[in-house]
Tab-separated table of C-alpha atoms and ligand atoms in Angstrom:
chain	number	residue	atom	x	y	z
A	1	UNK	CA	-54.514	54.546	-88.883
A	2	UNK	CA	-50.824	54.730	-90.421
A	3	UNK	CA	-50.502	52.742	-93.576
A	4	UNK	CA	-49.040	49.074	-93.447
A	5	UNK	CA	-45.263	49.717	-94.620
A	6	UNK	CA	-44.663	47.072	-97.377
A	7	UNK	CA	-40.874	46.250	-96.920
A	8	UNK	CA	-39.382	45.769	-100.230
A	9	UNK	CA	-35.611	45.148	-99.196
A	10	UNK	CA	-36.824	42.082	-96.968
A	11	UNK	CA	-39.548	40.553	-100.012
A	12	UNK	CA	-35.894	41.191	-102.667
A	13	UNK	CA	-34.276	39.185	-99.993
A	14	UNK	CA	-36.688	36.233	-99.771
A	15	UNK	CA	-36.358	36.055	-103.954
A	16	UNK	CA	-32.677	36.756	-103.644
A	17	UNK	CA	-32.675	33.155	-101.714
A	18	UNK	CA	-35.142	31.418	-103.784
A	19	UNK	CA	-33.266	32.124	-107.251
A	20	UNK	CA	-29.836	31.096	-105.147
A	21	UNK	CA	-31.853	27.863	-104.327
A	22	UNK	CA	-32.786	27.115	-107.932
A	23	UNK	CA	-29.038	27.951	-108.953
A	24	UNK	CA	-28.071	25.206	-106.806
A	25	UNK	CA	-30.624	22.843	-108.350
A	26	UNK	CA	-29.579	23.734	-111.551
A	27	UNK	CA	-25.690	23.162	-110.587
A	28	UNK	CA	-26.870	19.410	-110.181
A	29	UNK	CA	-27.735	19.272	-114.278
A	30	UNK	CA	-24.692	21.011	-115.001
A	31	UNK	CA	-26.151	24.585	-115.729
A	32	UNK	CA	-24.977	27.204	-114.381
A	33	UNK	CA	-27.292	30.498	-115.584
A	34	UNK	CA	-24.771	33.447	-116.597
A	35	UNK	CA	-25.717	37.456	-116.942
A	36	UNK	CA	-23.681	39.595	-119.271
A	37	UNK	CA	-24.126	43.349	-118.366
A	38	UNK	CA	-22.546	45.866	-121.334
A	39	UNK	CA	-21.884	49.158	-119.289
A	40	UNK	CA	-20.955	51.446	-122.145
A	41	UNK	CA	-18.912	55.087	-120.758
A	42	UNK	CA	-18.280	55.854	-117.209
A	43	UNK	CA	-21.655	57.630	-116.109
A	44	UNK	CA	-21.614	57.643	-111.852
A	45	UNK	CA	-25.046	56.344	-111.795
A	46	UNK	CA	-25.035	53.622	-114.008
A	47	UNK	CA	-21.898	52.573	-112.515
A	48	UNK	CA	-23.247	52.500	-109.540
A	49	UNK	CA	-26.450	50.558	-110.586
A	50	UNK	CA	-23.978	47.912	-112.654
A	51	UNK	CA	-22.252	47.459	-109.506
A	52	UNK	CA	-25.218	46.342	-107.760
A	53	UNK	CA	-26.299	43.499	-110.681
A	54	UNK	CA	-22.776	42.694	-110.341
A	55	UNK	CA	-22.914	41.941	-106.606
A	56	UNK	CA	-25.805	40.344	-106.427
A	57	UNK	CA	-25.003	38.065	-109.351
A	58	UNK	CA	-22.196	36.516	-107.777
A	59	UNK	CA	-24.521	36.571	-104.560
A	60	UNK	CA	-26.859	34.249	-105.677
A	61	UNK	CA	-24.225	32.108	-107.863
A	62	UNK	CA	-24.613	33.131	-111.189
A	63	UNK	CA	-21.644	33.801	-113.500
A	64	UNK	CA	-21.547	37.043	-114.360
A	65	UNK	CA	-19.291	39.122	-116.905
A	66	UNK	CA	-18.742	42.691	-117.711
A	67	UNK	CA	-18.441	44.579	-120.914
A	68	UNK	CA	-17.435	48.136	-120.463
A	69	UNK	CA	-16.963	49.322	-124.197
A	70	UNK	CA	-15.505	53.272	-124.165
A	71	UNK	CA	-18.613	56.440	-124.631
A	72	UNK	CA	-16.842	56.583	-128.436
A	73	UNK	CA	-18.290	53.420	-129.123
A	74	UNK	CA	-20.153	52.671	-132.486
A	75	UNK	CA	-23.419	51.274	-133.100
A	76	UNK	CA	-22.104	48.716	-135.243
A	77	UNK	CA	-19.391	47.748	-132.794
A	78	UNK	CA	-22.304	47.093	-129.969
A	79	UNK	CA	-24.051	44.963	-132.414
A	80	UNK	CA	-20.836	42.949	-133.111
A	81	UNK	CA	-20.533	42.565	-129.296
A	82	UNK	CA	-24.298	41.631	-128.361
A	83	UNK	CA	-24.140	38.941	-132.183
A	84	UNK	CA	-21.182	37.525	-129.853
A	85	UNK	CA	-23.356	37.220	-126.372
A	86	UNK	CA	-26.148	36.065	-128.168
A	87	UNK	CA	-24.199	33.121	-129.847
A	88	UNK	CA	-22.612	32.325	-126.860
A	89	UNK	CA	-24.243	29.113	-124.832
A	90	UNK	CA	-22.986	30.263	-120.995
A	91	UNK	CA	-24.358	33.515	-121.207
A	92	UNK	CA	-28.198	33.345	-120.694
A	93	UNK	CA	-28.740	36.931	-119.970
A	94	UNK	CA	-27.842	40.185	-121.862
A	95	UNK	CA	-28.193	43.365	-120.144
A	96	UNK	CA	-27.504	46.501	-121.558
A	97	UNK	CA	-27.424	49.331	-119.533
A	98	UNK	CA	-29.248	52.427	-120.556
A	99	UNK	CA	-28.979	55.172	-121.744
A	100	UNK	CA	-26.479	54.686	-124.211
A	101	UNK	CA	-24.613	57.558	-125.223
A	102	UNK	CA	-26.315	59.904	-127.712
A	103	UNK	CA	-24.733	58.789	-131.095
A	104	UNK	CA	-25.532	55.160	-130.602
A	105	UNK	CA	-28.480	54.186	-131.857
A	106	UNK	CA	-30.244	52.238	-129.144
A	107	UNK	CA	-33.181	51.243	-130.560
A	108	UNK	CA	-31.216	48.942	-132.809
A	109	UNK	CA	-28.904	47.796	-129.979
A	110	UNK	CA	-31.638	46.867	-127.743
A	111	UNK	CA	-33.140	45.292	-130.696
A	112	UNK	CA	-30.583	43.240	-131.801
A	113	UNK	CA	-30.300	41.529	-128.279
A	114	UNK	CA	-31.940	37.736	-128.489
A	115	UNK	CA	-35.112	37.931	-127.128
A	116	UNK	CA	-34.438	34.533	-125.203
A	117	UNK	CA	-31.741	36.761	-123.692
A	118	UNK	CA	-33.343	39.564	-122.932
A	119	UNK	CA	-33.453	39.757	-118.928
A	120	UNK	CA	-34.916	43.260	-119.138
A	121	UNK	CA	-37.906	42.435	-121.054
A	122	UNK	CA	-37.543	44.926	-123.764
A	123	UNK	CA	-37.541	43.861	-126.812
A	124	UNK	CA	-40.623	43.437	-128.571
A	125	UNK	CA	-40.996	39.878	-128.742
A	126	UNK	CA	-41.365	39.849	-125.180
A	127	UNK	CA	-43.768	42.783	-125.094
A	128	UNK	CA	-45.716	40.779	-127.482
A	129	UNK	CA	-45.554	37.759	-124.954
A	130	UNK	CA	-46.344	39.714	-122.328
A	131	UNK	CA	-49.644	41.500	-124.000
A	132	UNK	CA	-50.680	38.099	-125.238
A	133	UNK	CA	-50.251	36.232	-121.855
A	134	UNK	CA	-47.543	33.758	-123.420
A	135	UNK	CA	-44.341	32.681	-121.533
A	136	UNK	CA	-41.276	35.209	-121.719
A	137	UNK	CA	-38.836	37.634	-119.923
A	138	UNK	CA	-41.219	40.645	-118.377
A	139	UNK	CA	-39.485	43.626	-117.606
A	140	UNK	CA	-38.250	43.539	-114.251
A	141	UNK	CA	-39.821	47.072	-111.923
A	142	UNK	CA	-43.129	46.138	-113.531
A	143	UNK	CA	-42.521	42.208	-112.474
A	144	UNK	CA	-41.061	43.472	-108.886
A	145	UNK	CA	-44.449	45.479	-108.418
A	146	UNK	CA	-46.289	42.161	-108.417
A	147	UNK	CA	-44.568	40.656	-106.395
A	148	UNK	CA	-45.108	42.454	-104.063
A	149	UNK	CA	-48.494	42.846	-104.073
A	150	UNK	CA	-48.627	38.741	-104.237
A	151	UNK	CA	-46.018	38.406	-101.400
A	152	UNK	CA	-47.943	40.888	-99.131
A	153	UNK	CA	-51.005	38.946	-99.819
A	154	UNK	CA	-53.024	41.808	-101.260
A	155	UNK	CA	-55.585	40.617	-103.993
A	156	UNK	CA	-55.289	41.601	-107.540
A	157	UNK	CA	-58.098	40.044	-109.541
A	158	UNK	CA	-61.330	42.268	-109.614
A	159	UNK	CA	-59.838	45.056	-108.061
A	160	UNK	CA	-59.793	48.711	-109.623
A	161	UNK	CA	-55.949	49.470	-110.867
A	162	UNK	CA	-55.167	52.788	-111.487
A	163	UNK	CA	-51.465	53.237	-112.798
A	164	UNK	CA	-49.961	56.834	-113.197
A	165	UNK	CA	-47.425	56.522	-116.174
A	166	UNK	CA	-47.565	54.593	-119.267
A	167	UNK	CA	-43.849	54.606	-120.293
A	168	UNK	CA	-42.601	51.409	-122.114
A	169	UNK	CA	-39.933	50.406	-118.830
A	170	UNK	CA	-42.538	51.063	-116.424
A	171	UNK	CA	-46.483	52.074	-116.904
A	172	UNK	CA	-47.531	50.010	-119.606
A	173	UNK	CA	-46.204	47.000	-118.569
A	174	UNK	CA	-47.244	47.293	-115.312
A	175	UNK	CA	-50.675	48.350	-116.483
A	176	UNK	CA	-50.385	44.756	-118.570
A	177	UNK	CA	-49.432	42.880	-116.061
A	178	UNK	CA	-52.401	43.907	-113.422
A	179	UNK	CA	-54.844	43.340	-116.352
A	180	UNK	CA	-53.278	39.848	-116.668
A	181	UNK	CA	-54.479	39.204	-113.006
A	182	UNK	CA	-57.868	40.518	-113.989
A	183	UNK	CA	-57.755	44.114	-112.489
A	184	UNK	CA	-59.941	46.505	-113.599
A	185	UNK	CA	-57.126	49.086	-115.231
A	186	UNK	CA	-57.014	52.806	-115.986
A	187	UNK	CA	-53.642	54.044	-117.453
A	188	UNK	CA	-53.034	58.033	-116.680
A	189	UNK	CA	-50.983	60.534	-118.273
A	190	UNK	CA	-49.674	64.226	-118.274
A	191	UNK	CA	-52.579	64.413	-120.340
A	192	UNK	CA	-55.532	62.757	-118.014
A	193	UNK	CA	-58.323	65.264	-117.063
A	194	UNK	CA	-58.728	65.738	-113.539
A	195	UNK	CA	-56.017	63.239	-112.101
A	196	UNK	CA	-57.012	62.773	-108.479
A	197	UNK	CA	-60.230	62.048	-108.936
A	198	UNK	CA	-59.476	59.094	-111.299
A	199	UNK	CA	-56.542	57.876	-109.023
A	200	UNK	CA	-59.531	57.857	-106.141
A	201	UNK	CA	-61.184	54.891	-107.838
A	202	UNK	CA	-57.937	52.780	-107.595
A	203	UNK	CA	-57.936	50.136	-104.732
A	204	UNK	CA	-54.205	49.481	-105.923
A	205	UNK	CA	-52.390	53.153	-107.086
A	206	UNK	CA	-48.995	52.754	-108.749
A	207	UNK	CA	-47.530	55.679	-109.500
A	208	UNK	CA	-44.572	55.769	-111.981
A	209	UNK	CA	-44.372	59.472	-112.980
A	210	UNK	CA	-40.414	60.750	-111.612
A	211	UNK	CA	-42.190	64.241	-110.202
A	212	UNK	CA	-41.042	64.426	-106.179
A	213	UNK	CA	-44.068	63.918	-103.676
A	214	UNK	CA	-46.743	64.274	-106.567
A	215	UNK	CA	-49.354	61.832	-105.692
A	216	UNK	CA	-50.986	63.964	-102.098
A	217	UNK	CA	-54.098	62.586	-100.028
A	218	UNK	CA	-56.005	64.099	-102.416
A	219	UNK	CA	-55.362	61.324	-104.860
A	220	UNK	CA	-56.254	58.496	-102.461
A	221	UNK	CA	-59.082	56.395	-101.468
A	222	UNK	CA	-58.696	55.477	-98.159
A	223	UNK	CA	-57.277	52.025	-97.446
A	224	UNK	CA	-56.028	52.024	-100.869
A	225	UNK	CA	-52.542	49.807	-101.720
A	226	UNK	CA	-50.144	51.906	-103.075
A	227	UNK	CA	-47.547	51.195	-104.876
A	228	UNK	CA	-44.183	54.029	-105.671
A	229	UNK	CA	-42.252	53.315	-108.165
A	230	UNK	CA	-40.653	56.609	-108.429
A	231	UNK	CA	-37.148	57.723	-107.523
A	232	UNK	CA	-36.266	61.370	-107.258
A	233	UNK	CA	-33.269	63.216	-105.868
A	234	UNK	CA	-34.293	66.024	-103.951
A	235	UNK	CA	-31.956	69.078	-103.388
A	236	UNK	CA	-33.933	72.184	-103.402
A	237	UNK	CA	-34.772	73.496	-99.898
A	238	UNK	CA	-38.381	74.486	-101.142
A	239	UNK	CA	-38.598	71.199	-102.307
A	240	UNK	CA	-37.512	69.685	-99.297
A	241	UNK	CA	-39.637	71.732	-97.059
A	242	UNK	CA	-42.856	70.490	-99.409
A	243	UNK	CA	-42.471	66.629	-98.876
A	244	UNK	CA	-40.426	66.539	-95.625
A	245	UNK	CA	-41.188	69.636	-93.298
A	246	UNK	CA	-41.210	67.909	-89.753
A	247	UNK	CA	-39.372	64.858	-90.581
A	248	UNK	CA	-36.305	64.920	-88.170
A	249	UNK	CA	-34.613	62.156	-89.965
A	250	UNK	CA	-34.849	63.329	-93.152
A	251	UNK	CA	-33.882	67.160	-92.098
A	252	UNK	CA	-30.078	65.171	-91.038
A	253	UNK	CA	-30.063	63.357	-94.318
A	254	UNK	CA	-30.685	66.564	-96.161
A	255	UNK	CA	-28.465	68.534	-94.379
A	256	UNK	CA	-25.802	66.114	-94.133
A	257	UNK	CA	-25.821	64.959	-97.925
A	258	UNK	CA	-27.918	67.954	-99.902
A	259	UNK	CA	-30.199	65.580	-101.174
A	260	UNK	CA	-32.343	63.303	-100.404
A	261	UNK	CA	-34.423	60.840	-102.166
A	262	UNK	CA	-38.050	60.551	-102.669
A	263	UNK	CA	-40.387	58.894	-104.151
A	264	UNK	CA	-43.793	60.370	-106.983
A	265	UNK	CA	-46.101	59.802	-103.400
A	266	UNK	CA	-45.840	62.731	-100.932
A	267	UNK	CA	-45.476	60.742	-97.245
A	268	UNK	CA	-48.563	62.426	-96.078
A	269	UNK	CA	-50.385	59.363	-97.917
A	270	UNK	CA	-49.342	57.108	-95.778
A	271	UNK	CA	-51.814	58.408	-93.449
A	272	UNK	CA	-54.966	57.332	-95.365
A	273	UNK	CA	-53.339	54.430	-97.518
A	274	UNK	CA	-53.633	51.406	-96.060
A	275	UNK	CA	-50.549	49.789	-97.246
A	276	UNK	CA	-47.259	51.394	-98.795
A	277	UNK	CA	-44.237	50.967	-100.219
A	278	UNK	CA	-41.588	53.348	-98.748
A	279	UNK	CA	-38.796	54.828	-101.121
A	280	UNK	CA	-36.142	53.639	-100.491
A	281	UNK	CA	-36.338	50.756	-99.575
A	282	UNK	CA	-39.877	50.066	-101.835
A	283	UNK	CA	-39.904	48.835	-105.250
A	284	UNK	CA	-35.979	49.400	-105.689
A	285	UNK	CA	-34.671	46.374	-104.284
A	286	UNK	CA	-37.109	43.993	-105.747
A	287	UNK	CA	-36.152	45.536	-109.325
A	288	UNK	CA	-32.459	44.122	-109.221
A	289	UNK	CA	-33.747	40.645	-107.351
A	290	UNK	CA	-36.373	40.234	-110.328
A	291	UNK	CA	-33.483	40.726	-112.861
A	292	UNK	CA	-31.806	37.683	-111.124
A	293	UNK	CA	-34.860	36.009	-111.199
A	294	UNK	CA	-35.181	36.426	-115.198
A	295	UNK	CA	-31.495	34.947	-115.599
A	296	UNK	CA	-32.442	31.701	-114.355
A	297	UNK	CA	-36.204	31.979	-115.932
A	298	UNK	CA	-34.245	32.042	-119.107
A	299	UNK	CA	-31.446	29.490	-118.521
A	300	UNK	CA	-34.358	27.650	-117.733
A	301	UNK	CA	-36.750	28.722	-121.098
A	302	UNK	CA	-33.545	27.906	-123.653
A	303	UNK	CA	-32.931	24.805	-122.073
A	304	UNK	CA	-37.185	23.353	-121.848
A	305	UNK	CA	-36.788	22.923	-118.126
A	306	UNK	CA	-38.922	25.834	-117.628
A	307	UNK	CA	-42.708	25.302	-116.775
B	401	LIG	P1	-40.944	58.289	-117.972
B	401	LIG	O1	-40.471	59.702	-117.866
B	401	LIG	O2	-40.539	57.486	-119.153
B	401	LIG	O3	-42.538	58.273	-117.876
B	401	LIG	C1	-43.218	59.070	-116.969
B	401	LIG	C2	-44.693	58.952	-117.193
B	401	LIG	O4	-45.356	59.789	-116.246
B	401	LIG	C3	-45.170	59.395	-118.588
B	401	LIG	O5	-46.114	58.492	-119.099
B	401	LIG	C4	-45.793	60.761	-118.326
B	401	LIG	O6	-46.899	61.064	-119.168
B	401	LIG	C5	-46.293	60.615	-116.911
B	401	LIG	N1	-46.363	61.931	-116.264
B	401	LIG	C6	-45.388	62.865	-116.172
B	401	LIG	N2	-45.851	63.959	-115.523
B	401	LIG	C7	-47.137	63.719	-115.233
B	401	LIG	C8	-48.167	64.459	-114.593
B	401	LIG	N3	-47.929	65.697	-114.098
B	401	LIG	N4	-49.393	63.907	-114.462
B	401	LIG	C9	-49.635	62.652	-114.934
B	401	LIG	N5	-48.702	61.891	-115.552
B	401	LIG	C10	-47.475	62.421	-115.700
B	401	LIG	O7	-40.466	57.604	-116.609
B	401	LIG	P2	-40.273	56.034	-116.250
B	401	LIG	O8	-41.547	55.309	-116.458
B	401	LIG	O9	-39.027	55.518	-116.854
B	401	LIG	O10	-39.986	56.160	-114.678
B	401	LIG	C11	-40.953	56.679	-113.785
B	401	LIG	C12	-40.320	56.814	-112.404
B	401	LIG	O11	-39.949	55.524	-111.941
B	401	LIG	C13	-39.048	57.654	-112.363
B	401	LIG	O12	-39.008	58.353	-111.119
B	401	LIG	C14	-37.937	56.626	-112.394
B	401	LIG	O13	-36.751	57.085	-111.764
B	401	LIG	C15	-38.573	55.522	-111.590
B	401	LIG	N6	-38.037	54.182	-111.880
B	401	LIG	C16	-37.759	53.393	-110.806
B	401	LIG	C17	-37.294	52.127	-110.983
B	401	LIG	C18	-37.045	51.281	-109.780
B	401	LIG	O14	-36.264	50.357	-109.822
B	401	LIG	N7	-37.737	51.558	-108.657
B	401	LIG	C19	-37.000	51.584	-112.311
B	401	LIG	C20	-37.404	52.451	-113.392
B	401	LIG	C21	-37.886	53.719	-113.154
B	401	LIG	P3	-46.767	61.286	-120.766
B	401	LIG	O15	-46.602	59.895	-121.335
B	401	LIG	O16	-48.045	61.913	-121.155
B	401	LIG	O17	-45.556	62.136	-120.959
């Protein structure tokens, strides 16, 4: 039986109109929750991917404001500009958009970003929070991924988690978060010994790698949830033929555009998975709805009406 298709653009929607609800509320007090994005150079993709926080910002009522410092930029200049966001009471979120060019040091930037600010969930205050189940901003992908596993109603506590990935954006907080809701968690790596086999435990797979069509049938259990966080632009015909032979819809895509995007799971899986999230379309959305979601979680944190 074909794999339940769990529709990520339609659960970012449903948040998208809860956070514009609490705006609303929070309009009556006199708050109104602002994001600052700092968008430093003129890279396509992160323009593209500012654009979108932008939008749906002003979508759900928040003010918003951008900072688009030139690629010659100093480190010392971006710490001058976050010092200024982070004393600044309308601005409850501080986003900056990575990567930063190479002679910045971004550690420090990110760093130096309050962590009662800090919409991404970053900075290591909030990692700390996070690991010791206190209060505070979680990074949003990993925060999207439960959601929609509690929004399609699929259980979490006791189950066996396997996550493929432990980067700090995505794997390990992830991995954190499912251990929070008392999953049962193994963490893999381009290091794990004999990778399908351990993914075959999982009743919930998440697979945050960035290789195309990786995770096969091989790697899961049937019935299992899983979950792709991965995003990969296809544009090798070999490539294309190994995750999308067959697939009229993609073949026009392809042809039209020369690439086409895929997630880390090869689509076979949703054959013997019994619920999936598609890319796109999956995880994506939910990642830009959660970040809207953390502005108001922290308007609401530095003011105490958060509970
Ligand atoms: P990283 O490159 O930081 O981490 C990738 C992880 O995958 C590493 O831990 C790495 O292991 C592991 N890995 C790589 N190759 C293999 C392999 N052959 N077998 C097992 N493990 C492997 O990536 P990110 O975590 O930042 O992102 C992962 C994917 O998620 C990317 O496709 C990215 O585009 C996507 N993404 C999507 C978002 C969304 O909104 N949907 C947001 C953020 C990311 P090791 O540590 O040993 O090197």
């Amino acid at each position: 039986m074909a794999a339940r298709i769990l529709d990520g653009t339609k659960l970012a929607s449903e948040i998208r109109t809860e956070v514009a609800a609490q705006v609303k509320t929070l309009a009556l007090s006199g708050v109104r929750p602002g994001l600052a994005v700092v968008l430093v150079g003129h890279s396509p993709a992160s323009e593209v991917y500012v654009r979108g926080k932008v939008k749906s910002s002003q979508e759900v009522g928040l003010y918003s404001e951008q900072h688009t410092p030139a690629d010659t930029v100093t480190t010392e200049e971006l710490l001058e500009l976050i010092a200024d966001l982070n004393r600044r009471d309308e601005v409850d979120g501080i986003l900056v958009q990575l990567p930063l060019p190479e002679h910045v040091d971004a550690k420090r930037v990110l760093l130096a970003v309050d962590p009662a600010k800090d919409v991404d969930g970053f900075h290591p205050v909030n990692v700390g929070y996070l690991s010791t189940q206190r209060p505070g901003l979680v990074p949003c992908t990993p925060a999207g991924v439960m959601e929609i596993l509690r929004r399609s109603g699929i259980p979490v506590a006791g189950q066996e988690a396997v996550v493929i990935g432990r980067s700090d954006i995505v794997g390990k907080p992830v991995a954190m978060l499912l251990l929070n809701q008392n999953a049962t968690v193994t963490v893999c790596h381009s290091k794990t010994r004999d990778l399908p086999e351990v993914c075959r435990r999982a009743d919930i797979l998440v697979a945050a790698i960035g290789r195309a069509g990786m995770v096969t049938r091989e790697f899961v259990k049937p019935g299992a949830t899983v979950i792709d966080v991965g995003i990969n632009k296809i544009t090798d015909r070999k490539e294309f033929d190994r995750v999308f032979a067959g697939n009229k819809k993609r073949e026009e895509t392809f042809a039209a555009k020369g690439s086409t995007l895929v997630g880390d799971v090869h689509p076979e899986v949703a054959e013997v998975a019994g619920a999936i999230t598609p890319v796109p379309g999956g995880v994506g959305p939910l990642t830009i709805a959660m970040l809207m979601s953390n502005t108001v979680k922290a308007a609401m944190m530095r003011r105490g009406l958060y509970r």
